Each structure stands twice: as structure tokens, then as C-alpha cells.
Short mmCIF file of C-alpha atoms in Angstrom, two decimals:
data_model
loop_
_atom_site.label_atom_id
_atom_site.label_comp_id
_atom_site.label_asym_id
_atom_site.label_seq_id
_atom_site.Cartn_x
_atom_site.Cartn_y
_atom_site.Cartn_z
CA UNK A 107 101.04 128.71 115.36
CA UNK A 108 97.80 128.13 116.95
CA UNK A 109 98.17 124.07 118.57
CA UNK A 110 95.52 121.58 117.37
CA UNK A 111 93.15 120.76 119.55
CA UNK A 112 90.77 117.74 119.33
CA UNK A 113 87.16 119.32 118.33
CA UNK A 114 85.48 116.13 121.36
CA UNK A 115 87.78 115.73 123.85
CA UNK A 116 89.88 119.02 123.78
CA UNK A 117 93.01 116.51 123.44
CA UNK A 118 96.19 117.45 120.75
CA UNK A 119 95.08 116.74 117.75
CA UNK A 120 97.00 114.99 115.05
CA UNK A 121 95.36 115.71 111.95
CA UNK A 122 92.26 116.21 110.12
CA UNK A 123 89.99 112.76 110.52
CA UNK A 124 86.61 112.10 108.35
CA UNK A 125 86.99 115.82 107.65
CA UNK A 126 86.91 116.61 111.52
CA UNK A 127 90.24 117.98 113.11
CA UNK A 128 90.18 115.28 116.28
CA UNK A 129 92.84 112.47 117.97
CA UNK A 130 93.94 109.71 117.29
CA UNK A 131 92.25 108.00 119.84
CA UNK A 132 89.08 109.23 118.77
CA UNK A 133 89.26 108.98 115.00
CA UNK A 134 89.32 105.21 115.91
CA UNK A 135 86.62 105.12 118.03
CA UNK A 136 84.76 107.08 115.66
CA UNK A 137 85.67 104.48 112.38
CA UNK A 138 85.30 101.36 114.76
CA UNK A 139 81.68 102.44 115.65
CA UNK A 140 80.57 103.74 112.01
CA UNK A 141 81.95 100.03 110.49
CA UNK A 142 80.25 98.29 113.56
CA UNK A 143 77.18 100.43 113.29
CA UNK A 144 76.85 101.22 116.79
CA UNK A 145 74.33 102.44 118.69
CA UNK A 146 75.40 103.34 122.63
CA UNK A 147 73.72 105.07 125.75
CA UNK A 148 74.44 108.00 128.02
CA UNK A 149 75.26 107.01 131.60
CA UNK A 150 74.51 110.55 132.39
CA UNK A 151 71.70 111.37 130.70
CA UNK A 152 73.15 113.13 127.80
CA UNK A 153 74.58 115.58 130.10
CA UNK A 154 77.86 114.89 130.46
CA UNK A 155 81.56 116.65 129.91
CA UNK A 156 83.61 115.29 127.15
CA UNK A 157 87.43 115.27 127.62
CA UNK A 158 90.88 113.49 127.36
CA UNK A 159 90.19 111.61 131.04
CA UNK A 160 86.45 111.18 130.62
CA UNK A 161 86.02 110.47 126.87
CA UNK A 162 85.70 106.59 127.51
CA UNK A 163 83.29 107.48 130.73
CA UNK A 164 80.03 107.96 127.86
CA UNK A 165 80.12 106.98 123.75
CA UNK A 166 77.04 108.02 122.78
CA UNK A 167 78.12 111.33 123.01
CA UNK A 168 81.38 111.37 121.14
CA UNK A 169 80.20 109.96 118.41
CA UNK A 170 77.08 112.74 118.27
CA UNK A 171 79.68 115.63 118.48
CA UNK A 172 82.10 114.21 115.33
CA UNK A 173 78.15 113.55 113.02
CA UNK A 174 77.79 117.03 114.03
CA UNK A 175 80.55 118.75 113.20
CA UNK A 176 80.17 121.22 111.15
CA UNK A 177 83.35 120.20 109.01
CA UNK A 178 82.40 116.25 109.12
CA UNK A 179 81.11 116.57 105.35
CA UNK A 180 84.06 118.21 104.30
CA UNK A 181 85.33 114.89 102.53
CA UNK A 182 87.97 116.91 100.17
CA UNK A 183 89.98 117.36 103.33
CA UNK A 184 90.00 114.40 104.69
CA UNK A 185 91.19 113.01 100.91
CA UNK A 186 93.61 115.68 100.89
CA UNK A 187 94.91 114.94 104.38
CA UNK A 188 95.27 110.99 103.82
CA UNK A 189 96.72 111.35 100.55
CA UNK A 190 99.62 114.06 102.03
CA UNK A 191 99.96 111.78 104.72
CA UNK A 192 100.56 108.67 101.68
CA UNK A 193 103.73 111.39 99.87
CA UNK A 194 105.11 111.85 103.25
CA UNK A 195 105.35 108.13 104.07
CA UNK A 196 106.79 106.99 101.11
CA UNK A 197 109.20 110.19 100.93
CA UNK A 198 110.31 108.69 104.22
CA UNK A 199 110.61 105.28 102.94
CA UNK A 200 113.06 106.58 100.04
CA UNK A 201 115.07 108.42 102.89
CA UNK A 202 115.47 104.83 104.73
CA UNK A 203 116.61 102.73 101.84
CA UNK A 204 119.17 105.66 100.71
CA UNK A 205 120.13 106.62 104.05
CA UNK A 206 123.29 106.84 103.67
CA UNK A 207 123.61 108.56 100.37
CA UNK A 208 121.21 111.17 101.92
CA UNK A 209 123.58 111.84 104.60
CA UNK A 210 126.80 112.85 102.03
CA UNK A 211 124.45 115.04 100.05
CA UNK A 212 122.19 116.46 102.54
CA UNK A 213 119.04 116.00 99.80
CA UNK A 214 116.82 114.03 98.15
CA UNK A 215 118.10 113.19 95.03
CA UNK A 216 116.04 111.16 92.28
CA UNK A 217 117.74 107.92 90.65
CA UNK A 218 117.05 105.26 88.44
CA UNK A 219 115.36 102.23 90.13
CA UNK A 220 116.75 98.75 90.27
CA UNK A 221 113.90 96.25 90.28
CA UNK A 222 114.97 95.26 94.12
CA UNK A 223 113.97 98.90 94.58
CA UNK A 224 110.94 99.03 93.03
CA UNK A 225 109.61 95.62 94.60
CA UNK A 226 110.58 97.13 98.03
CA UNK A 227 108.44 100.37 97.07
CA UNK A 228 105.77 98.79 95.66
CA UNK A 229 105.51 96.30 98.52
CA UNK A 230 105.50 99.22 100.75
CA UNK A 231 103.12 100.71 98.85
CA UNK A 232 100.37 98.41 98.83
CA UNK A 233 100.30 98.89 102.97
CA UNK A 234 100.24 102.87 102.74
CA UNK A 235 97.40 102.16 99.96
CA UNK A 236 95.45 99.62 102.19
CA UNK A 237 95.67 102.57 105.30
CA UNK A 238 94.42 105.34 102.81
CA UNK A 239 91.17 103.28 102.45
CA UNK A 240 90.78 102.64 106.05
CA UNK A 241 91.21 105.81 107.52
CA UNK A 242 89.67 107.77 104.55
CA UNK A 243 86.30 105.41 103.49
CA UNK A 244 84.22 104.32 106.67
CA UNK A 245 82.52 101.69 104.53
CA UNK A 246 85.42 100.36 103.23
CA UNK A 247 85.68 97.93 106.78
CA UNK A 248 81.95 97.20 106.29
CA UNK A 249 83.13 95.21 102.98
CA UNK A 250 84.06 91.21 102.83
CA UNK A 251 87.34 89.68 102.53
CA UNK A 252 86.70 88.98 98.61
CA UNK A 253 85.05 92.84 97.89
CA UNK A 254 88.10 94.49 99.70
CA UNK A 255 90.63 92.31 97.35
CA UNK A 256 88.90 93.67 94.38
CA UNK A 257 88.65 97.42 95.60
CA UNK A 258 91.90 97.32 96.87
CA UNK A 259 92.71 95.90 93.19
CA UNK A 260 91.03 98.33 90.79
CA UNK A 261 91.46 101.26 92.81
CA UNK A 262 94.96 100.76 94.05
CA UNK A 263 96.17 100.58 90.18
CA UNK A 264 94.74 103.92 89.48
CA UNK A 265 95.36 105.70 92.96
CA UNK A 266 99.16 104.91 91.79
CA UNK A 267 99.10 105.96 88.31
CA UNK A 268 97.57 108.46 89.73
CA UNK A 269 100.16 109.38 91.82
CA UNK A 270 102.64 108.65 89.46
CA UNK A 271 101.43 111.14 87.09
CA UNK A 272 101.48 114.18 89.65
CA UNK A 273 104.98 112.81 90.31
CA UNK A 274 106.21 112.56 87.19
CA UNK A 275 104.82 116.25 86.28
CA UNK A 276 106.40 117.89 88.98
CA UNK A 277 110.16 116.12 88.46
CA UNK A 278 110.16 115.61 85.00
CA UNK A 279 107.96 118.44 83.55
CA UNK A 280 109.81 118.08 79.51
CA UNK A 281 107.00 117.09 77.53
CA UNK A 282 109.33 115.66 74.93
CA UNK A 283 111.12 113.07 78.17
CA UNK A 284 108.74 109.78 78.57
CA UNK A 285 110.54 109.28 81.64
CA UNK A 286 108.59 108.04 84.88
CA UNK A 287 108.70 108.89 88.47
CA UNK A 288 107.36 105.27 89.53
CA UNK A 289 107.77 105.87 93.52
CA UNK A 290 109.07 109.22 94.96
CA UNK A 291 113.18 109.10 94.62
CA UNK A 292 112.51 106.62 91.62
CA UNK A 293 112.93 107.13 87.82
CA UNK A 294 113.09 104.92 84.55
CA UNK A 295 113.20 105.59 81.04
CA UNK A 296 114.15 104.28 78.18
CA UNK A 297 118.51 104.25 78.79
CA UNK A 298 117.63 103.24 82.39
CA UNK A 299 116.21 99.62 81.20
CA UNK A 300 119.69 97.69 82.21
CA UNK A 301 120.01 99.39 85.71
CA UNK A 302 116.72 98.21 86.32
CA UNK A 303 116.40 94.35 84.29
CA UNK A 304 120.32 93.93 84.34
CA UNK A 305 122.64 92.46 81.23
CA UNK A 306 120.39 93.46 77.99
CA UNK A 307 119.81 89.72 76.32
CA UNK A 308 118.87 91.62 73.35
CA UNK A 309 115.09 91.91 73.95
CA UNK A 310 115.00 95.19 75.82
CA UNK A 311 114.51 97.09 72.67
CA UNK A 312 111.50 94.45 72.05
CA UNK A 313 110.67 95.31 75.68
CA UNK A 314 110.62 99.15 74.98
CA UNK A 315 108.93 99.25 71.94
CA UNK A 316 106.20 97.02 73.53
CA UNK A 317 105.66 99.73 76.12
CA UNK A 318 105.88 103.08 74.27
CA UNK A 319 102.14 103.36 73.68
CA UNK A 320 101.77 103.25 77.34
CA UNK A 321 104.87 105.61 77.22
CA UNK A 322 102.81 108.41 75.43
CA UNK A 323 99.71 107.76 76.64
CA UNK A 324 101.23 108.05 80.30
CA UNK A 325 102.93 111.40 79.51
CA UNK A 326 100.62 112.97 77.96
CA UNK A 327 98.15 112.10 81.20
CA UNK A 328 101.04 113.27 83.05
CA UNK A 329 101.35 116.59 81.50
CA UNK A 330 97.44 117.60 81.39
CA UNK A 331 97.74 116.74 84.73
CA UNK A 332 100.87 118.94 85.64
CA UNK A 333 99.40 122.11 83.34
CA UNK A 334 96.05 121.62 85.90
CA UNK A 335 98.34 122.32 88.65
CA UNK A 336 96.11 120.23 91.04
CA UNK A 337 95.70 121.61 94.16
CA UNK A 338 95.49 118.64 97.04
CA UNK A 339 91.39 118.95 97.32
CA UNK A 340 91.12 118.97 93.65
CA UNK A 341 93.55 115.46 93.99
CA UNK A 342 91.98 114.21 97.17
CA UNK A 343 88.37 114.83 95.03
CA UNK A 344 90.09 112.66 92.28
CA UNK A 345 90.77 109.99 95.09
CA UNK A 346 87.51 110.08 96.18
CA UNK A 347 85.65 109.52 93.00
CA UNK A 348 88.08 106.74 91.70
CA UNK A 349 87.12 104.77 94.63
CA UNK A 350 83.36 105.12 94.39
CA UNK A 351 83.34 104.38 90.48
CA UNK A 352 85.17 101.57 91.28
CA UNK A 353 82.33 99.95 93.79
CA UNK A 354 80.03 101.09 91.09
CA UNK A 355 81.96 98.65 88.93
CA UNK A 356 82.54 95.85 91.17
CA UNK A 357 78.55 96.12 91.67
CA UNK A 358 79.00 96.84 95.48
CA UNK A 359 77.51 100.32 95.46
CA UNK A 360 74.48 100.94 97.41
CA UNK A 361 72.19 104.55 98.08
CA UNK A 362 74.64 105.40 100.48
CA UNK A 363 77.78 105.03 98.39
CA UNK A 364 75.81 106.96 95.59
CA UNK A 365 75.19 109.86 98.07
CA UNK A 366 78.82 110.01 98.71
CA UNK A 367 79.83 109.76 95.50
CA UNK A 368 77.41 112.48 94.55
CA UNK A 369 78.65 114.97 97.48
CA UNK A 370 82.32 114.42 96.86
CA UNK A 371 80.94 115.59 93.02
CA UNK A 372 79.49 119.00 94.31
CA UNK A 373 82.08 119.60 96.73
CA UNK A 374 85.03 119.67 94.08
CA UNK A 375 82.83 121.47 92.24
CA UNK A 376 81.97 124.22 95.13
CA UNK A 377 85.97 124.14 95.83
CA UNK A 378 86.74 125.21 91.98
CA UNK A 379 84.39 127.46 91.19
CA UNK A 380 85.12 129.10 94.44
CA UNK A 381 89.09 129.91 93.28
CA UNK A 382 88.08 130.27 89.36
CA UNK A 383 85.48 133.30 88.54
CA UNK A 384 83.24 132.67 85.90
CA UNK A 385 83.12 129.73 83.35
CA UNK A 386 86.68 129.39 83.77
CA UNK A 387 85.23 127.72 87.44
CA UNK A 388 83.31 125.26 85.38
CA UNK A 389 85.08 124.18 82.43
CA UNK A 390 87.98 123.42 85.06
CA UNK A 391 85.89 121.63 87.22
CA UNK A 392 85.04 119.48 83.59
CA UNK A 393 88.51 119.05 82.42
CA UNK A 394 89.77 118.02 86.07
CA UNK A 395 86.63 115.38 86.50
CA UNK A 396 87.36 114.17 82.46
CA UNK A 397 91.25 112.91 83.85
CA UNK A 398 89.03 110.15 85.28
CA UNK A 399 88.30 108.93 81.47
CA UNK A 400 92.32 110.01 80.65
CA UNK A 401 93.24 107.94 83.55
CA UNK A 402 91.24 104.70 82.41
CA UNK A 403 92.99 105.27 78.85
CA UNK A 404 96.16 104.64 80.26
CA UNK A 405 95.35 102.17 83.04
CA UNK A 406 94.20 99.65 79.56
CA UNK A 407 97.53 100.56 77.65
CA UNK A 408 99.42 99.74 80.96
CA UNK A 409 97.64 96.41 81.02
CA UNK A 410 98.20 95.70 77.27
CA UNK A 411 102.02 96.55 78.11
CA UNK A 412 102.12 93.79 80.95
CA UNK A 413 100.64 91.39 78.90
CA UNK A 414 102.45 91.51 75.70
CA UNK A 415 105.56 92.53 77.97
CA UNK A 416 104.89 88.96 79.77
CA UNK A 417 105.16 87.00 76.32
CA UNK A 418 108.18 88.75 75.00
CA UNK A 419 109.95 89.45 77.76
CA UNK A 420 111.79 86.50 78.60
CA UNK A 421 110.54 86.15 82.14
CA UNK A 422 111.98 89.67 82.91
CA UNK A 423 108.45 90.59 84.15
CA UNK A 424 108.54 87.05 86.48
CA UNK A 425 109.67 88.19 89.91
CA UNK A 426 108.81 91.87 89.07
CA UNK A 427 105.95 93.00 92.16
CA UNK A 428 102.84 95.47 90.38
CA UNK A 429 99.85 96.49 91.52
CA UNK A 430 97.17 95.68 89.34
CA UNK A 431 99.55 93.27 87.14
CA UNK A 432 96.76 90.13 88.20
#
């Protein structure tokens, strides 16, 4: 295999960064100066040789070559990348907290959560989500304190049910089992409340019945979703759009946003028509951008559940950590 070299300073490369194949060290520089919006000089009057040793010699220039790129407006795989980089790291989160399980069976094996495992998880997961929108959205660092609380809100919810969903199709593919993969390694379902609540006080079957409409509304997301067989730029074009309806929501959304909401738009649709001939192209391309209005059905039962689930519960929802619960 070919190594990866860094398209400005020739450097390894680690990954693909704003949809440019480039360092680590210059991914930063790249996100610091596009949330700063600088403006810098050549020393050497724009004639000057980029590399490893010299690439903090002249900025101008660096930051010319990744705008230029000719994969820079390839958001899909910079999505893609961030959110295969977000499966890996909490694949290797699981692998930490089961360690030693792991070791006697040599794999991976799914279990029910206990809620000390899920708070861990989603704890964890609420970092990994923060570092998706910084390395993946530029303008994300350009918001304030209160705008990135919301975003990080409304879109973190939804990235995550998101995510859950894919899961869930790919573990637990019966359409007839409602139960859900809630972080990779991580199950529950309806025999698995105890493991995960403790001693039933006798209000679990209350507590169940209170969420099955988010139940069947989640698995039936989950397996429209698995029958799409999503490929990671169709996902990572999912991603994108999610967070740039949600700025249009929280009223933050400016020309710019609009134009990169509008080219992450005609770039999933360029990347499905491209693998579907025909119609077949577009009406895929219209039931993969309609999972956006599936996903919002089941994002409001999920919220009914917590709040009904809150009153009837018997403080069993108390010290339990979710995203989007507030």
C-alpha cells in the first residue's frame, strides 16, 4: 500500500482533513486560521518551498495550497472520515471497560448495559461528539459559548440516534426484536430492564409500556435504515445536513452556511446517482435525504418517552446521563 503523504508539506499523512488528505500539524493550522479568519504574508514573495522543516517558515502559502485542492470541496469525505474515526473510538472505549473479558474470548462480544455503563459511554460520547464538530465544521469554532451549547444539543441527539440506528441494523437486523444497540458493545430490550435499573419495584412494566412507541418508531427507523445499506458518504452526507438544519433552526445560519448546506445536498446527490443508473439514482437519493424527517419522528417520541418516563418512573431516570434529555 501506497503511504500517505501530506498533499502541503509532503509529511505522513494521517487521514483525510476538510476533504484534503494532509497532517496533523497542518489540518490545525488550517482550522485555527479559517476560525480566526486569517490573512498572512509571504516572506519570500510567494515563491517559496513548502515542506515538513519549512512549513512554519511562510503561512500564506499553506493555507492557499489546502483552498486549492482539488479535493477540499469534497465534504462527504471528510464526514465519512470523522464519523469512522467516532465507531473506532468508541469500539476502543468498549475494548477498555471489558478488557478483560475481551482477553478470555478473543472478540467483541455485545451485552446488556448496566446504567454505570451507559453513563460511562455516554459521557464518553459527548467528547468524541464535541471533536466530530471541530475537526469536521470550520465554522463551528467561529460560534459563541451559548450557540455551541445548543448545536452541540440538537445535533448531538440526532448524530446518536443516528448512530444508534446503523448500529442497531447491523447487530440486531430481526425486524420483529425492538432491541437497541445504545453504544457499540451495548444492548437493551425489554428482559434486559433489571440488568440495567436493578430490583424491578414493580414499575418497569409501567416503564416499558411508556417507551414502546419510541420502541417501534426507533425500529422501524432502524430497519429503513439497515435495508438502505448506507454507505459511509451517504452517512457522513446525513451528518452533514443534520448539522446545518440544525443552525437553520437555532437561527444561526448565514449565506455561507446555506452554501454549504446546499453543496453537501448536490454532492450526496452526485455520489448516488453515480453508483445507481437511472431513477433508481434519484428516488434513492429521496428516500436516503427523507430519513432526515424519519429521524425527527423518533427524536419527538424519544422526548415524549423521557418525559412521561421522568413522572412514572420513580426517579429511575434521576442519575441516568442522555444527550438531549434537557
Amino acid at each position: 500500500m501506497a503511504p500517505k503523504i501530506c498533499k502541503v508539506c509532503g509529511c505522513s499523512a494521517t487521514k483525510i482533513h476538510f476533504g484534503a488528505l494532509v497532517c496533523k500539524a497542518c489540518s490545525a493550522f488550517f482550522r485555527r486560521s479559517m476560525a480566526e479568519n486569517k490573512e498572512y504574508r509571504c516572506r519570500y514573495s510567494d515563491d517559496c518551498n513548502i515542506s515538513s522543516s519549512r512549513r512554519n517558515d511562510c503561512r500564506k502559502n499553506p493555507k492557499n495550497i489546502l483552498l486549492q485542492l482539488p479535493e477540499f470541496p469534497e465534504v462527504l469525505q471528510t464526514l465519512a472520515s470523522s464519523y469512522e474515526t467516532f465507531c473506532s473510538s468508541q469500539k476502543s472505549i468498549f475494548k477498555i471497560q471489558n478488557f478483560d473479558s475481551i482477553l478470555l474470548t478473543s472478540e467483541s462480544k455485545f451485552k446488556p448495559m448496566t446504567k454505570e455503563e451507559h453513563n460511562k459511554m455516554e459521557n464518553a460520547n459527548m467528547d468524541l461528539i464535541v471533536n466530530f464538530l471541530k475537526e469536521t465544521f470550520p465554522i463551528f469554532e467561529n460560534l459563541s459559548i451559548d450557540e455551541k451549547h445548543k448545536i452541540f444539543g440538537t445535533f448531538g441527539v440526532r448524530f446518536i440516534k443516528l448512530h444508534q440506528a446503523l448500529m442497531t441494523s447491523k447487530y440486531f437486523p430481526e425486524k420483529n426484536d425492538i432491541t437497541i444497540v445504545f453504544h457499540y458493545g451495548y444492548y437493551s430490550g425489554k428482559d434486559d430492564f433489571e440488568t440495567f435499573f436493578g430490583k424491578d419495584d414493580g414499575s418497569f412494566e409501567a416503564l416499558y409500556r411508556n417507551h414502546l412507541p419510541f420502541l417501534i418508531a426507533f425500529k422501524k427507523f432502524s430497519t429503513k435504515v439497515g435495508e438502505l445499506n448506507l454507505s459511509f458518504n451517504e452517512i457522513g452526507g446525513l451528518m452533514g445536513l443534520i448539522f446545518y438544519s440544525q443552525l437553520e433552526q437555532l437561527q444561526t445560519s448565514s449565506l455561507e452556511t446555506s452554501k454549504s448546506k446546499s453543496e453537501i445536498i448536490g454532492q450526496l446527490y452526485l455520489e448516488v446517482t453515480k453508483n445507481h443508473e437511472n431513477y433508481l439514482g434519484g428516488i434513492r437519493f429521496g428516500t436516503i435525504v427523507h430519513l432526515l424527517f424519519d429521524l425527527e419522528c423518533v427524536i419527538q417520541t424519544f422526548k415524549n418517552s423521557l418525559i412521561i418516563g421522568d413522572l412514572i418512573g420513580r426517579g429511575h431516570f434521576d442519575d441516568v446521563v442522555v444527550l438531549g434529555k434537557t
